[in-house]
PDB file of C-alpha atoms in Angstrom:
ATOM      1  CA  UNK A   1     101.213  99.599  83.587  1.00 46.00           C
ATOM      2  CA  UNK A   2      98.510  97.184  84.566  1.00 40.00           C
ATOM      3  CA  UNK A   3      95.508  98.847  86.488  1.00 38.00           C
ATOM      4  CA  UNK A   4      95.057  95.566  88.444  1.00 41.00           C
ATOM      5  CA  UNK A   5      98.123  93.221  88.595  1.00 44.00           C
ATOM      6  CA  UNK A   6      99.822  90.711  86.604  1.00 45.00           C
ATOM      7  CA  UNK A   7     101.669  91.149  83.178  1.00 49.00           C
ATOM      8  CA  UNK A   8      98.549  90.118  81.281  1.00 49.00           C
ATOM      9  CA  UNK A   9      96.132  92.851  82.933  1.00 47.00           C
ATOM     10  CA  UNK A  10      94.978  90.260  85.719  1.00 48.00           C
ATOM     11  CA  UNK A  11      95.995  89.337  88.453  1.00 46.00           C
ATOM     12  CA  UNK A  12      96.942  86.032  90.095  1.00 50.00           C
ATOM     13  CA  UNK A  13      94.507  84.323  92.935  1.00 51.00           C
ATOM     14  CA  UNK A  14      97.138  85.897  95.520  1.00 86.00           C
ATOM     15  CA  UNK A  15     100.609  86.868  95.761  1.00 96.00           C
ATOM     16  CA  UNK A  16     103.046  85.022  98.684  1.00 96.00           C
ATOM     17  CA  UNK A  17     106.065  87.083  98.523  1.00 98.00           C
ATOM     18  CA  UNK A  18     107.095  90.675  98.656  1.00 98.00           C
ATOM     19  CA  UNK A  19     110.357  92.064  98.544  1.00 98.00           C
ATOM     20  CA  UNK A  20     110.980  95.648  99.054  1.00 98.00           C
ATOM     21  CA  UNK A  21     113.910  97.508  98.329  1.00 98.00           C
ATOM     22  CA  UNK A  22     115.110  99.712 101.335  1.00 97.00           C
ATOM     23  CA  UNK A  23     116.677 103.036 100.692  1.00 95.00           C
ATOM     24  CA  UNK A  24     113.654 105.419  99.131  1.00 94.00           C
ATOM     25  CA  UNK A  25     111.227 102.694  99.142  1.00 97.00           C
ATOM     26  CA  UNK A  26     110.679 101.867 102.930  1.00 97.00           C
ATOM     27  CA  UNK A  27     113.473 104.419 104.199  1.00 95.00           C
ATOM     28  CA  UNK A  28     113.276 107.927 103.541  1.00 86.00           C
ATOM     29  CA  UNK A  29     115.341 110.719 103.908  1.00 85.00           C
ATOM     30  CA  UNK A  30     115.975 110.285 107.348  1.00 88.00           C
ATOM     31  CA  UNK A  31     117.087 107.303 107.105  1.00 91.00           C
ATOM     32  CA  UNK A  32     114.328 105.425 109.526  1.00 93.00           C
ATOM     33  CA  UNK A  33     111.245 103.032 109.107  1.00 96.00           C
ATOM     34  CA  UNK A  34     107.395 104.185 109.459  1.00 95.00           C
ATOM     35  CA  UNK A  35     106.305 103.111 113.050  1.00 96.00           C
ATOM     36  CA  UNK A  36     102.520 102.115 110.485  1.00 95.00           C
ATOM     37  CA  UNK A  37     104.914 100.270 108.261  1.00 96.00           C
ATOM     38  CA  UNK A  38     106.873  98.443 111.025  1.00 97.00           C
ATOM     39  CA  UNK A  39     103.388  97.292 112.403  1.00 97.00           C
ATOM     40  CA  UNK A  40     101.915  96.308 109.218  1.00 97.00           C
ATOM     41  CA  UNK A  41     105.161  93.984 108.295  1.00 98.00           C
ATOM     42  CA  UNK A  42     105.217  92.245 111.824  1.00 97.00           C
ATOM     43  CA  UNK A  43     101.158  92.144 111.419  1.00 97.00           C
ATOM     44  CA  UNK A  44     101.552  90.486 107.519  1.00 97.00           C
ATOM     45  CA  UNK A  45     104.223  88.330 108.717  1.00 96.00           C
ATOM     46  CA  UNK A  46     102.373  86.917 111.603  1.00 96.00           C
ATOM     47  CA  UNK A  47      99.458  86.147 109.584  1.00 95.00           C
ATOM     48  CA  UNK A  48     101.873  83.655 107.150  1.00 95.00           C
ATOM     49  CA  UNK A  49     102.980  86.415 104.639  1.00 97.00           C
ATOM     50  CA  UNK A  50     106.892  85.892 103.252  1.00 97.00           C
ATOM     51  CA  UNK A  51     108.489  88.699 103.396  1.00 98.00           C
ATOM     52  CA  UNK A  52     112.083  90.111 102.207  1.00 98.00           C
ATOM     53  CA  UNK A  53     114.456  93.118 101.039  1.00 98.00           C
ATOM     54  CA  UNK A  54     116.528  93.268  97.755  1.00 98.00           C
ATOM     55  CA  UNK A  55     119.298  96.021  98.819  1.00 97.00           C
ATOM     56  CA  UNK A  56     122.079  97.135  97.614  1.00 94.00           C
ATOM     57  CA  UNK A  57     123.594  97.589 101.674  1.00 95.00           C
ATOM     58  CA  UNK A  58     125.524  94.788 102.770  1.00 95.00           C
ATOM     59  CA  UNK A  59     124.413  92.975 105.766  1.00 95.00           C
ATOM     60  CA  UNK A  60     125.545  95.134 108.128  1.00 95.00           C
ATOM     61  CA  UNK A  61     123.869  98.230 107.433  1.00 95.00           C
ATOM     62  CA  UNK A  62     120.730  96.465 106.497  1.00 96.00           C
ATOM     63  CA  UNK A  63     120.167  94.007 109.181  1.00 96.00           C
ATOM     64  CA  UNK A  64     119.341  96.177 112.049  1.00 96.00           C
ATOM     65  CA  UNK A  65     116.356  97.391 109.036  1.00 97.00           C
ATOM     66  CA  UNK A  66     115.434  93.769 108.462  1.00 97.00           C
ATOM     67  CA  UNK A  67     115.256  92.677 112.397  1.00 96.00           C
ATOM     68  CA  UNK A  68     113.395  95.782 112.928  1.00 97.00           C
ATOM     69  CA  UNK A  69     110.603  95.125 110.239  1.00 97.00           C
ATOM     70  CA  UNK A  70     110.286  91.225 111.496  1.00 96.00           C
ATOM     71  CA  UNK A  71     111.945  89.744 108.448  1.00 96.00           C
ATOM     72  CA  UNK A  72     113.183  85.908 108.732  1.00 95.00           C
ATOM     73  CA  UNK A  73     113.269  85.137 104.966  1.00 96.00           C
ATOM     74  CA  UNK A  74     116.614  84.942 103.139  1.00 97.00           C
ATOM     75  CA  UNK A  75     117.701  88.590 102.036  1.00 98.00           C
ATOM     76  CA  UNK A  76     119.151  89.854  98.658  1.00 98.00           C
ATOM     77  CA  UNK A  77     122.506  91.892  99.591  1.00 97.00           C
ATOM     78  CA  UNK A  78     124.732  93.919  97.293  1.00 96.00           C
ATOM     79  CA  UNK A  79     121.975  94.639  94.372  1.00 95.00           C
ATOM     80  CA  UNK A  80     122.123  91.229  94.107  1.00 97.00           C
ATOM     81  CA  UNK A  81     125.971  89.374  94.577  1.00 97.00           C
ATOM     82  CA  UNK A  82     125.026  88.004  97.555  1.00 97.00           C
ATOM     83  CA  UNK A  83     121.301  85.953  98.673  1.00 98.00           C
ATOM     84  CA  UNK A  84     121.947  85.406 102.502  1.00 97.00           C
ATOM     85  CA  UNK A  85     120.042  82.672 103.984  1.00 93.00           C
ATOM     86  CA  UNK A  86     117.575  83.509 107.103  1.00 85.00           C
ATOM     87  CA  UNK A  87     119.706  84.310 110.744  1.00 79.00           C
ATOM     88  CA  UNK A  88     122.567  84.509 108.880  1.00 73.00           C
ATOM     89  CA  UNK A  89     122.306  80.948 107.040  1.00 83.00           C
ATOM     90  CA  UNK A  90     124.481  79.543 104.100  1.00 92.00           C
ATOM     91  CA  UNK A  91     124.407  82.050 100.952  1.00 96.00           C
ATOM     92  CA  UNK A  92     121.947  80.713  98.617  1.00 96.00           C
ATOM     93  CA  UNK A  93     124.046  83.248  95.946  1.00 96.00           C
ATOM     94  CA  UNK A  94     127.645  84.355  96.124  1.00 96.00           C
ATOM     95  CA  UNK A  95     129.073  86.087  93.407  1.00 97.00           C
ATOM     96  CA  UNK A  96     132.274  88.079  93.157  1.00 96.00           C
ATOM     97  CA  UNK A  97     134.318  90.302  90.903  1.00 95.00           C
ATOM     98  CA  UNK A  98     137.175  88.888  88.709  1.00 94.00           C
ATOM     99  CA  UNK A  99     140.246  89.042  90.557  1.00 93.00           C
ATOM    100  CA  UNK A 100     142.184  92.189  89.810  1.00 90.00           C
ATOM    101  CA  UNK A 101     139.224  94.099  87.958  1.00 91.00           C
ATOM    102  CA  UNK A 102     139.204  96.549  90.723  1.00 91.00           C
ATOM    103  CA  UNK A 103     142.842  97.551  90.188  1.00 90.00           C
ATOM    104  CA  UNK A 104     142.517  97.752  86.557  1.00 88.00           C
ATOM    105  CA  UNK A 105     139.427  99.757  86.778  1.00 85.00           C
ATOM    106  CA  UNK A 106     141.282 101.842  89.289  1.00 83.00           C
ATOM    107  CA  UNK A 107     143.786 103.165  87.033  1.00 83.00           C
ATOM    108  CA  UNK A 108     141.051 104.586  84.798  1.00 78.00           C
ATOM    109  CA  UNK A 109     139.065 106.607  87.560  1.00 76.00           C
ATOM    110  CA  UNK A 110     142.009 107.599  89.853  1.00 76.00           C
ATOM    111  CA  UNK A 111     142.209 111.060  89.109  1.00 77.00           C
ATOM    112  CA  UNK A 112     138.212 111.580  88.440  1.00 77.00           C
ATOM    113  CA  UNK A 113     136.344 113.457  91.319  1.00 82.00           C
ATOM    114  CA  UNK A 114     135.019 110.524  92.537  1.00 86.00           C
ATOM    115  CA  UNK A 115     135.547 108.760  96.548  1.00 90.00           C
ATOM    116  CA  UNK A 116     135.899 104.903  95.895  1.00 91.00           C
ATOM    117  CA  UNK A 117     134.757 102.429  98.594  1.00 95.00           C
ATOM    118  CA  UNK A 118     135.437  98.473  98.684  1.00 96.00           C
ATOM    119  CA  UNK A 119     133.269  95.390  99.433  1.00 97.00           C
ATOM    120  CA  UNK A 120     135.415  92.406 100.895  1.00 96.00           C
ATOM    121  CA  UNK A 121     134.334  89.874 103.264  1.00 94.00           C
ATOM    122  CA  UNK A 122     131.495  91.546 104.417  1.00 95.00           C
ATOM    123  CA  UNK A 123     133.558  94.528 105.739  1.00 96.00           C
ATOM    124  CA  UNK A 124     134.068  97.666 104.078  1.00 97.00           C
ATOM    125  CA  UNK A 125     137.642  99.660 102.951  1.00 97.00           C
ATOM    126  CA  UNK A 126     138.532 103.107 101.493  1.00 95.00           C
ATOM    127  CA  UNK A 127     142.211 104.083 100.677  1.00 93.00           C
ATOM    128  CA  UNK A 128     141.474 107.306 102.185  1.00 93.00           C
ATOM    129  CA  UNK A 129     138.622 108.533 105.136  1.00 95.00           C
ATOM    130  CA  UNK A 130     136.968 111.799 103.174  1.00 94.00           C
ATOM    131  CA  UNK A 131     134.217 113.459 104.060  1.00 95.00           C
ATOM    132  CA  UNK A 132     131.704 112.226 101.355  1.00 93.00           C
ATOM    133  CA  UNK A 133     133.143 108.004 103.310  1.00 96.00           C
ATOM    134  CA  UNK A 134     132.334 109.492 106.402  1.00 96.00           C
ATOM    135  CA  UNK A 135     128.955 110.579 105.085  1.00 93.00           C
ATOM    136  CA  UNK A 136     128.080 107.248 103.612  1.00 93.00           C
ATOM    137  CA  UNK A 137     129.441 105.951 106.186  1.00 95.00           C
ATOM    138  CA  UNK A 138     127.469 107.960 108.800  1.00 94.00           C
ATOM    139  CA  UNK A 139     124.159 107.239 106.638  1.00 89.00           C
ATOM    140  CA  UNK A 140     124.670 103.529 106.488  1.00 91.00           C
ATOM    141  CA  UNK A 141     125.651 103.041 110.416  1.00 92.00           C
ATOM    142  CA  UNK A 142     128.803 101.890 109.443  1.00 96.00           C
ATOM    143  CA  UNK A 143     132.798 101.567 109.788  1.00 96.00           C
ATOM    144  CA  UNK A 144     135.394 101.910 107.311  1.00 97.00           C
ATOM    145  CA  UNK A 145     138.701 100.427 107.201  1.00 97.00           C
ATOM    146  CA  UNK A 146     141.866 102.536 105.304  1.00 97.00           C
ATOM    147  CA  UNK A 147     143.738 100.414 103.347  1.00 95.00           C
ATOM    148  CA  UNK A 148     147.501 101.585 103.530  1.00 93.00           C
ATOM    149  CA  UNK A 149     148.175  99.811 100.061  1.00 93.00           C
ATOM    150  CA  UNK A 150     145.906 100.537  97.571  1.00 91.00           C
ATOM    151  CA  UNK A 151     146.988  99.014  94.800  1.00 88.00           C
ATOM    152  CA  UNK A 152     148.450  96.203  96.881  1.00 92.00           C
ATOM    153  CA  UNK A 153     144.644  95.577  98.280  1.00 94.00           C
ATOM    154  CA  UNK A 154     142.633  96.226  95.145  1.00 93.00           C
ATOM    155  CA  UNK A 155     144.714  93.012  93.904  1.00 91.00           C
ATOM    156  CA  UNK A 156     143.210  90.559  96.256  1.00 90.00           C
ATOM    157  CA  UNK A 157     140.327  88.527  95.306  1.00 88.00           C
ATOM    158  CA  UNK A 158     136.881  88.357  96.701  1.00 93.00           C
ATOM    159  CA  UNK A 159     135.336  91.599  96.285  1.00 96.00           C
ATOM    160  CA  UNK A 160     131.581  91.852  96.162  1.00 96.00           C
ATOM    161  CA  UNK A 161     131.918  95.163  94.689  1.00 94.00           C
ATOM    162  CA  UNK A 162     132.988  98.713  95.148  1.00 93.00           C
ATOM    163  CA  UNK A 163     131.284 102.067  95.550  1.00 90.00           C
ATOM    164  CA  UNK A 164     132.567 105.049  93.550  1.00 88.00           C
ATOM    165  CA  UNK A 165     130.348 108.475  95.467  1.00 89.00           C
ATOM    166  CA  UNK A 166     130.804 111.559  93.300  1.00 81.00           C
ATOM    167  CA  UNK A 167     128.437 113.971  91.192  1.00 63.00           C
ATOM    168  CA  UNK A 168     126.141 112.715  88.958  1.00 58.00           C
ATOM    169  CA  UNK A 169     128.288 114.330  86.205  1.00 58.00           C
ATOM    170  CA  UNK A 170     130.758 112.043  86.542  1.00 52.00           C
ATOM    171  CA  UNK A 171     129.050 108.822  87.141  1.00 49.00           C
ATOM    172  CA  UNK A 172     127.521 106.301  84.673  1.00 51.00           C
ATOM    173  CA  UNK A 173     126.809 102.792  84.566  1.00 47.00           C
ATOM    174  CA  UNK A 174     125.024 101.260  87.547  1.00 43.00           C
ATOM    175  CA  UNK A 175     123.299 104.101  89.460  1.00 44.00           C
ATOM    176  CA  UNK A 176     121.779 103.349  93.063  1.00 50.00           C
ATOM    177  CA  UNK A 177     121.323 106.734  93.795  1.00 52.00           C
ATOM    178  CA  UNK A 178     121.982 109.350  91.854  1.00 54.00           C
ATOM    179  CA  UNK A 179     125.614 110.658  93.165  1.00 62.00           C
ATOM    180  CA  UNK A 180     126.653 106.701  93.302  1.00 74.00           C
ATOM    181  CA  UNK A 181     127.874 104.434  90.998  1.00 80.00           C
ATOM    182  CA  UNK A 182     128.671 100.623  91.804  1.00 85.00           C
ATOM    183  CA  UNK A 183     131.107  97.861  90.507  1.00 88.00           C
ATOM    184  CA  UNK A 184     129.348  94.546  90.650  1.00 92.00           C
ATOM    185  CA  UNK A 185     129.818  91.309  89.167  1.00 95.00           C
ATOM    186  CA  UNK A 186     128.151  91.485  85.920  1.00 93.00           C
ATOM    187  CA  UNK A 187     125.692  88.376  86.722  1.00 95.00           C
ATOM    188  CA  UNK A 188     124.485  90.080  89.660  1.00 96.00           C
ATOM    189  CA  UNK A 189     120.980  92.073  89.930  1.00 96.00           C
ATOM    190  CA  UNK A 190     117.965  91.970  91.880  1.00 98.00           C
ATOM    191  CA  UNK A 191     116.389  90.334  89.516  1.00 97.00           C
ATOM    192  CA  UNK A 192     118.375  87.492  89.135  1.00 97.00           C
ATOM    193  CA  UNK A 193     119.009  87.268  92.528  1.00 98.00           C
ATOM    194  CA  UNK A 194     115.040  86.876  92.691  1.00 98.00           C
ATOM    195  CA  UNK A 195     114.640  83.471  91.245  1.00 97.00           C
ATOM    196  CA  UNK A 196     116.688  81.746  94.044  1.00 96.00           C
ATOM    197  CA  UNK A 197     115.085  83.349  96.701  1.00 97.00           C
ATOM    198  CA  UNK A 198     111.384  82.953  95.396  1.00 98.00           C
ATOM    199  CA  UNK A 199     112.050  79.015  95.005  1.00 97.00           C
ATOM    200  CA  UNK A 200     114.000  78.865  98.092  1.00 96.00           C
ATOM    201  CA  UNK A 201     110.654  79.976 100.103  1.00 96.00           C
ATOM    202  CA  UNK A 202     109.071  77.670  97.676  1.00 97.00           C
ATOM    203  CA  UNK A 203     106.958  80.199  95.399  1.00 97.00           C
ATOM    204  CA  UNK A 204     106.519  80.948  92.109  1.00 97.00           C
ATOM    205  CA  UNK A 205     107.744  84.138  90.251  1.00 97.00           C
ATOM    206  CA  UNK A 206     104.091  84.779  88.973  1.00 96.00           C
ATOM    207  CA  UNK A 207     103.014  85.288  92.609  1.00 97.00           C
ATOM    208  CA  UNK A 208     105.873  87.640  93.887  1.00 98.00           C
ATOM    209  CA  UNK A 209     105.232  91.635  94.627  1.00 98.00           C
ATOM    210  CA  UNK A 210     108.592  93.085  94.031  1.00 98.00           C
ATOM    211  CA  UNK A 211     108.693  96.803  95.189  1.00 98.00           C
ATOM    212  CA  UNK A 212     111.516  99.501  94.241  1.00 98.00           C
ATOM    213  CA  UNK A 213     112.636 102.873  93.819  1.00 97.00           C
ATOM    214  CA  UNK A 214     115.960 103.089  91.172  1.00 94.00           C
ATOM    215  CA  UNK A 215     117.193 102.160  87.822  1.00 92.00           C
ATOM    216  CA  UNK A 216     118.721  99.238  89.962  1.00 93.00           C
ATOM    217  CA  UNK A 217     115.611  97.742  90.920  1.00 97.00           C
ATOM    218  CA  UNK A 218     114.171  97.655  87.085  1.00 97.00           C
ATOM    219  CA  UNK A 219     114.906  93.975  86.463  1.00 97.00           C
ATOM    220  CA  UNK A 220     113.400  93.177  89.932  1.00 98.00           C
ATOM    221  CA  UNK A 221     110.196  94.739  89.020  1.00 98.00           C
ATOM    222  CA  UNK A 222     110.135  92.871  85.597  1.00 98.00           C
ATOM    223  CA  UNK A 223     111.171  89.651  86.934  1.00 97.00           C
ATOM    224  CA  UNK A 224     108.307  89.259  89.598  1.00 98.00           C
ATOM    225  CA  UNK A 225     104.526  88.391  89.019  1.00 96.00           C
ATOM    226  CA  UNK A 226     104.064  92.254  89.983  1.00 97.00           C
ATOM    227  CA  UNK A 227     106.289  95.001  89.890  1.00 98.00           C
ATOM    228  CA  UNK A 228     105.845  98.170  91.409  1.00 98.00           C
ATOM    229  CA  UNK A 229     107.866 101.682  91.317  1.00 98.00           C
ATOM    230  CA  UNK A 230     107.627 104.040  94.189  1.00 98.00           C
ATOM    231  CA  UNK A 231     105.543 107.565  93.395  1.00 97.00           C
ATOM    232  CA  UNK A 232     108.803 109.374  92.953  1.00 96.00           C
ATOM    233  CA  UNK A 233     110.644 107.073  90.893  1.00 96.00           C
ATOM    234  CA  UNK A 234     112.404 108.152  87.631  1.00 95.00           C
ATOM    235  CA  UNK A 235     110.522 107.551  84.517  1.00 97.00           C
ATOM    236  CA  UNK A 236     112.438 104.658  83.656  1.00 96.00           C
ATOM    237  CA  UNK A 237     111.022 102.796  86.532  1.00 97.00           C
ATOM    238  CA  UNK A 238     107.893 103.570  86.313  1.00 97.00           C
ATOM    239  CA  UNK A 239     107.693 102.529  82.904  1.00 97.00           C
ATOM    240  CA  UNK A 240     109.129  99.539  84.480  1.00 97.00           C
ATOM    241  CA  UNK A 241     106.652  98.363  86.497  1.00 98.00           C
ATOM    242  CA  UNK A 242     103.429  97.081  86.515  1.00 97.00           C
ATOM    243  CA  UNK A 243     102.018  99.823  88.951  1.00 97.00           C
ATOM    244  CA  UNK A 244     103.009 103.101  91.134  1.00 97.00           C
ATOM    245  CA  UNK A 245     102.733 103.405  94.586  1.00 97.00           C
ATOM    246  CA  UNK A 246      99.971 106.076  95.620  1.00 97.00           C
ATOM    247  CA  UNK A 247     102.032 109.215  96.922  1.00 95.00           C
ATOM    248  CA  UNK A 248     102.137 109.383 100.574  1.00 94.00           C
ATOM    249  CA  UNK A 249      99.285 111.813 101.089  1.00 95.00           C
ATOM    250  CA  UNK A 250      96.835 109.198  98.983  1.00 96.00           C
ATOM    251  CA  UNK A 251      97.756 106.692 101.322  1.00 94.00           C
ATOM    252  CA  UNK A 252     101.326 105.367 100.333  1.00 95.00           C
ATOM    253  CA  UNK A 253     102.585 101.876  99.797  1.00 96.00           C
ATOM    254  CA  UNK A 254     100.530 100.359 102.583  1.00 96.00           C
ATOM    255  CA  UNK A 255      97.349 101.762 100.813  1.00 96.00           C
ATOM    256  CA  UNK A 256      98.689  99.539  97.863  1.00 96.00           C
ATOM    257  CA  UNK A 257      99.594  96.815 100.261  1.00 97.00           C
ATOM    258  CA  UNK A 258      96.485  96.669 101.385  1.00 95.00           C
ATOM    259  CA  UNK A 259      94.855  96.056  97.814  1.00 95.00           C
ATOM    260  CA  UNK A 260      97.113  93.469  96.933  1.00 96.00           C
ATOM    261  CA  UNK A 261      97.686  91.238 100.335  1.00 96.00           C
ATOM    262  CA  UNK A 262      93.649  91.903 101.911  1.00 94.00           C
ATOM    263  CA  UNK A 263      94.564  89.173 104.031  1.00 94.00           C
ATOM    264  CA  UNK A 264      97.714  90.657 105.405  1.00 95.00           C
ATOM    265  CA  UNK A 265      97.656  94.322 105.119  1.00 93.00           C
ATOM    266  CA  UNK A 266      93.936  95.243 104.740  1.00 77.00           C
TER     267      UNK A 266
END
């Protein structure tokens, strides 16, 4: 990791983008933003700073997080299937899963321990309402619809992607937290999802902060001018990035912000 910025041990004059991840980067446990944080992002936006997220919450559970933090700049949605365009403008990326991969991938997990949840039209669907839905559901601020028809429904087209929650034990291939696994379309990541937004707001890669917690942001932390990992962030991620976030009691990520965006945060 780079004790002062860039990939090549310096830094770049300034950076003119950061993009945050959400869940365990500026939300923690309790699922709600630092009133300091909240201040500092309206303050940093204000002053000219571009500003986004790169979740993997659809719109509707991470909207209310974006209009709270002052955020007009397109958003990354879906760990990266979906680049939304500011107030709900055109997609500037829209990708989907291969019709009928959801059914067939069905048939293999169906009797593993795990709750399955579906991403269509920005609205989410279960085939049945258990508790750990409800939980997710309850975390995320959102509503479920039962699908009567499983197999029917899973083959449609258009899914963004679907959510399998179960123990880590059973889970393995794209983790966003550690009892969730996800189904995406196999273009889509933060990172790629990074270029079109960066030259959408019209800067260059080299002079983007991207800021994450999981083995799903890793890509967006290599991708961007300067990557950096949250303090408790597996190893992989750290590794990943260019630098750590001081741990809350040093100061936390606006300490960092501070160092890297004088102008905005200091």
């Amino acid at each position: 990791m780079s004790p002062v910025g860039g990939r090549d041990g310096a830094a770049p004059a300034r950076y003119d983008l950061l993009v945050c991840d959400l869940d365990g980067t500026l939300l923690d446990a309790s699922m709600r933003l630092d009133p300091a944080l909240v201040e500092a992002f309206h303050r940093a936006a204000a002053g000219g700073l571009a500003i986004s997220l790169a979740t993997g919450r659809m719109p509707a559970a991470a909207d209310p997080y974006r209009d709270e933090l002052g955020i007009t700049a397109p958003v990354i949605y879906y760990n990266g299937a979906v680049v939304r365009g500011a107030h709900g403008g055109p997609d500037l990326l829209s990708l989907t899963l291969p019709r009928g991969v959801l059914g067939r991938a069905w048939t293999v997990v169906s009797q593993a321990p795990v709750h399955p949840i579906f991403y269509r039209d920005d609205r989410l669907f279960c085939g049945e309402r258990t508790l750990a839905v409800r939980r997710y559901c309850d975390e995320e601020g959102l509503t479920v619809d039962v699908v009567p028809d499983l197999e029917e429904f899973l083959g449609l087209g258009s899914f963004i992607k679907s959510l399998l929650i179960g123990h880590p034990r059973d889970l393995d291939v794209v983790r966003t937290r550690q009892d969730y696994l996800e189904i995406i379309p196999v273009a889509a990541s933060k990172g790629a999802a990074l270029g079109p937004l960066a030259a959408h707001v019209g800067v260059a890669l080299d002079r983007v902060v991207a800021v994450g917690d999981q083995e799903n942001d890793i890509e967006m932390l290599r991708e961007a001018g300067l990557g950096v990992a949250m303090p408790q962030a597996p190893e992989a991620v750290r590794r990943a990035a260019d630098r750590v976030a001081p741990s809350p009691a040093e100061g936390g990520l606006l300490r960092l912000l501070g160092e890297l965006f004088p102008e905005h945060f200091a």
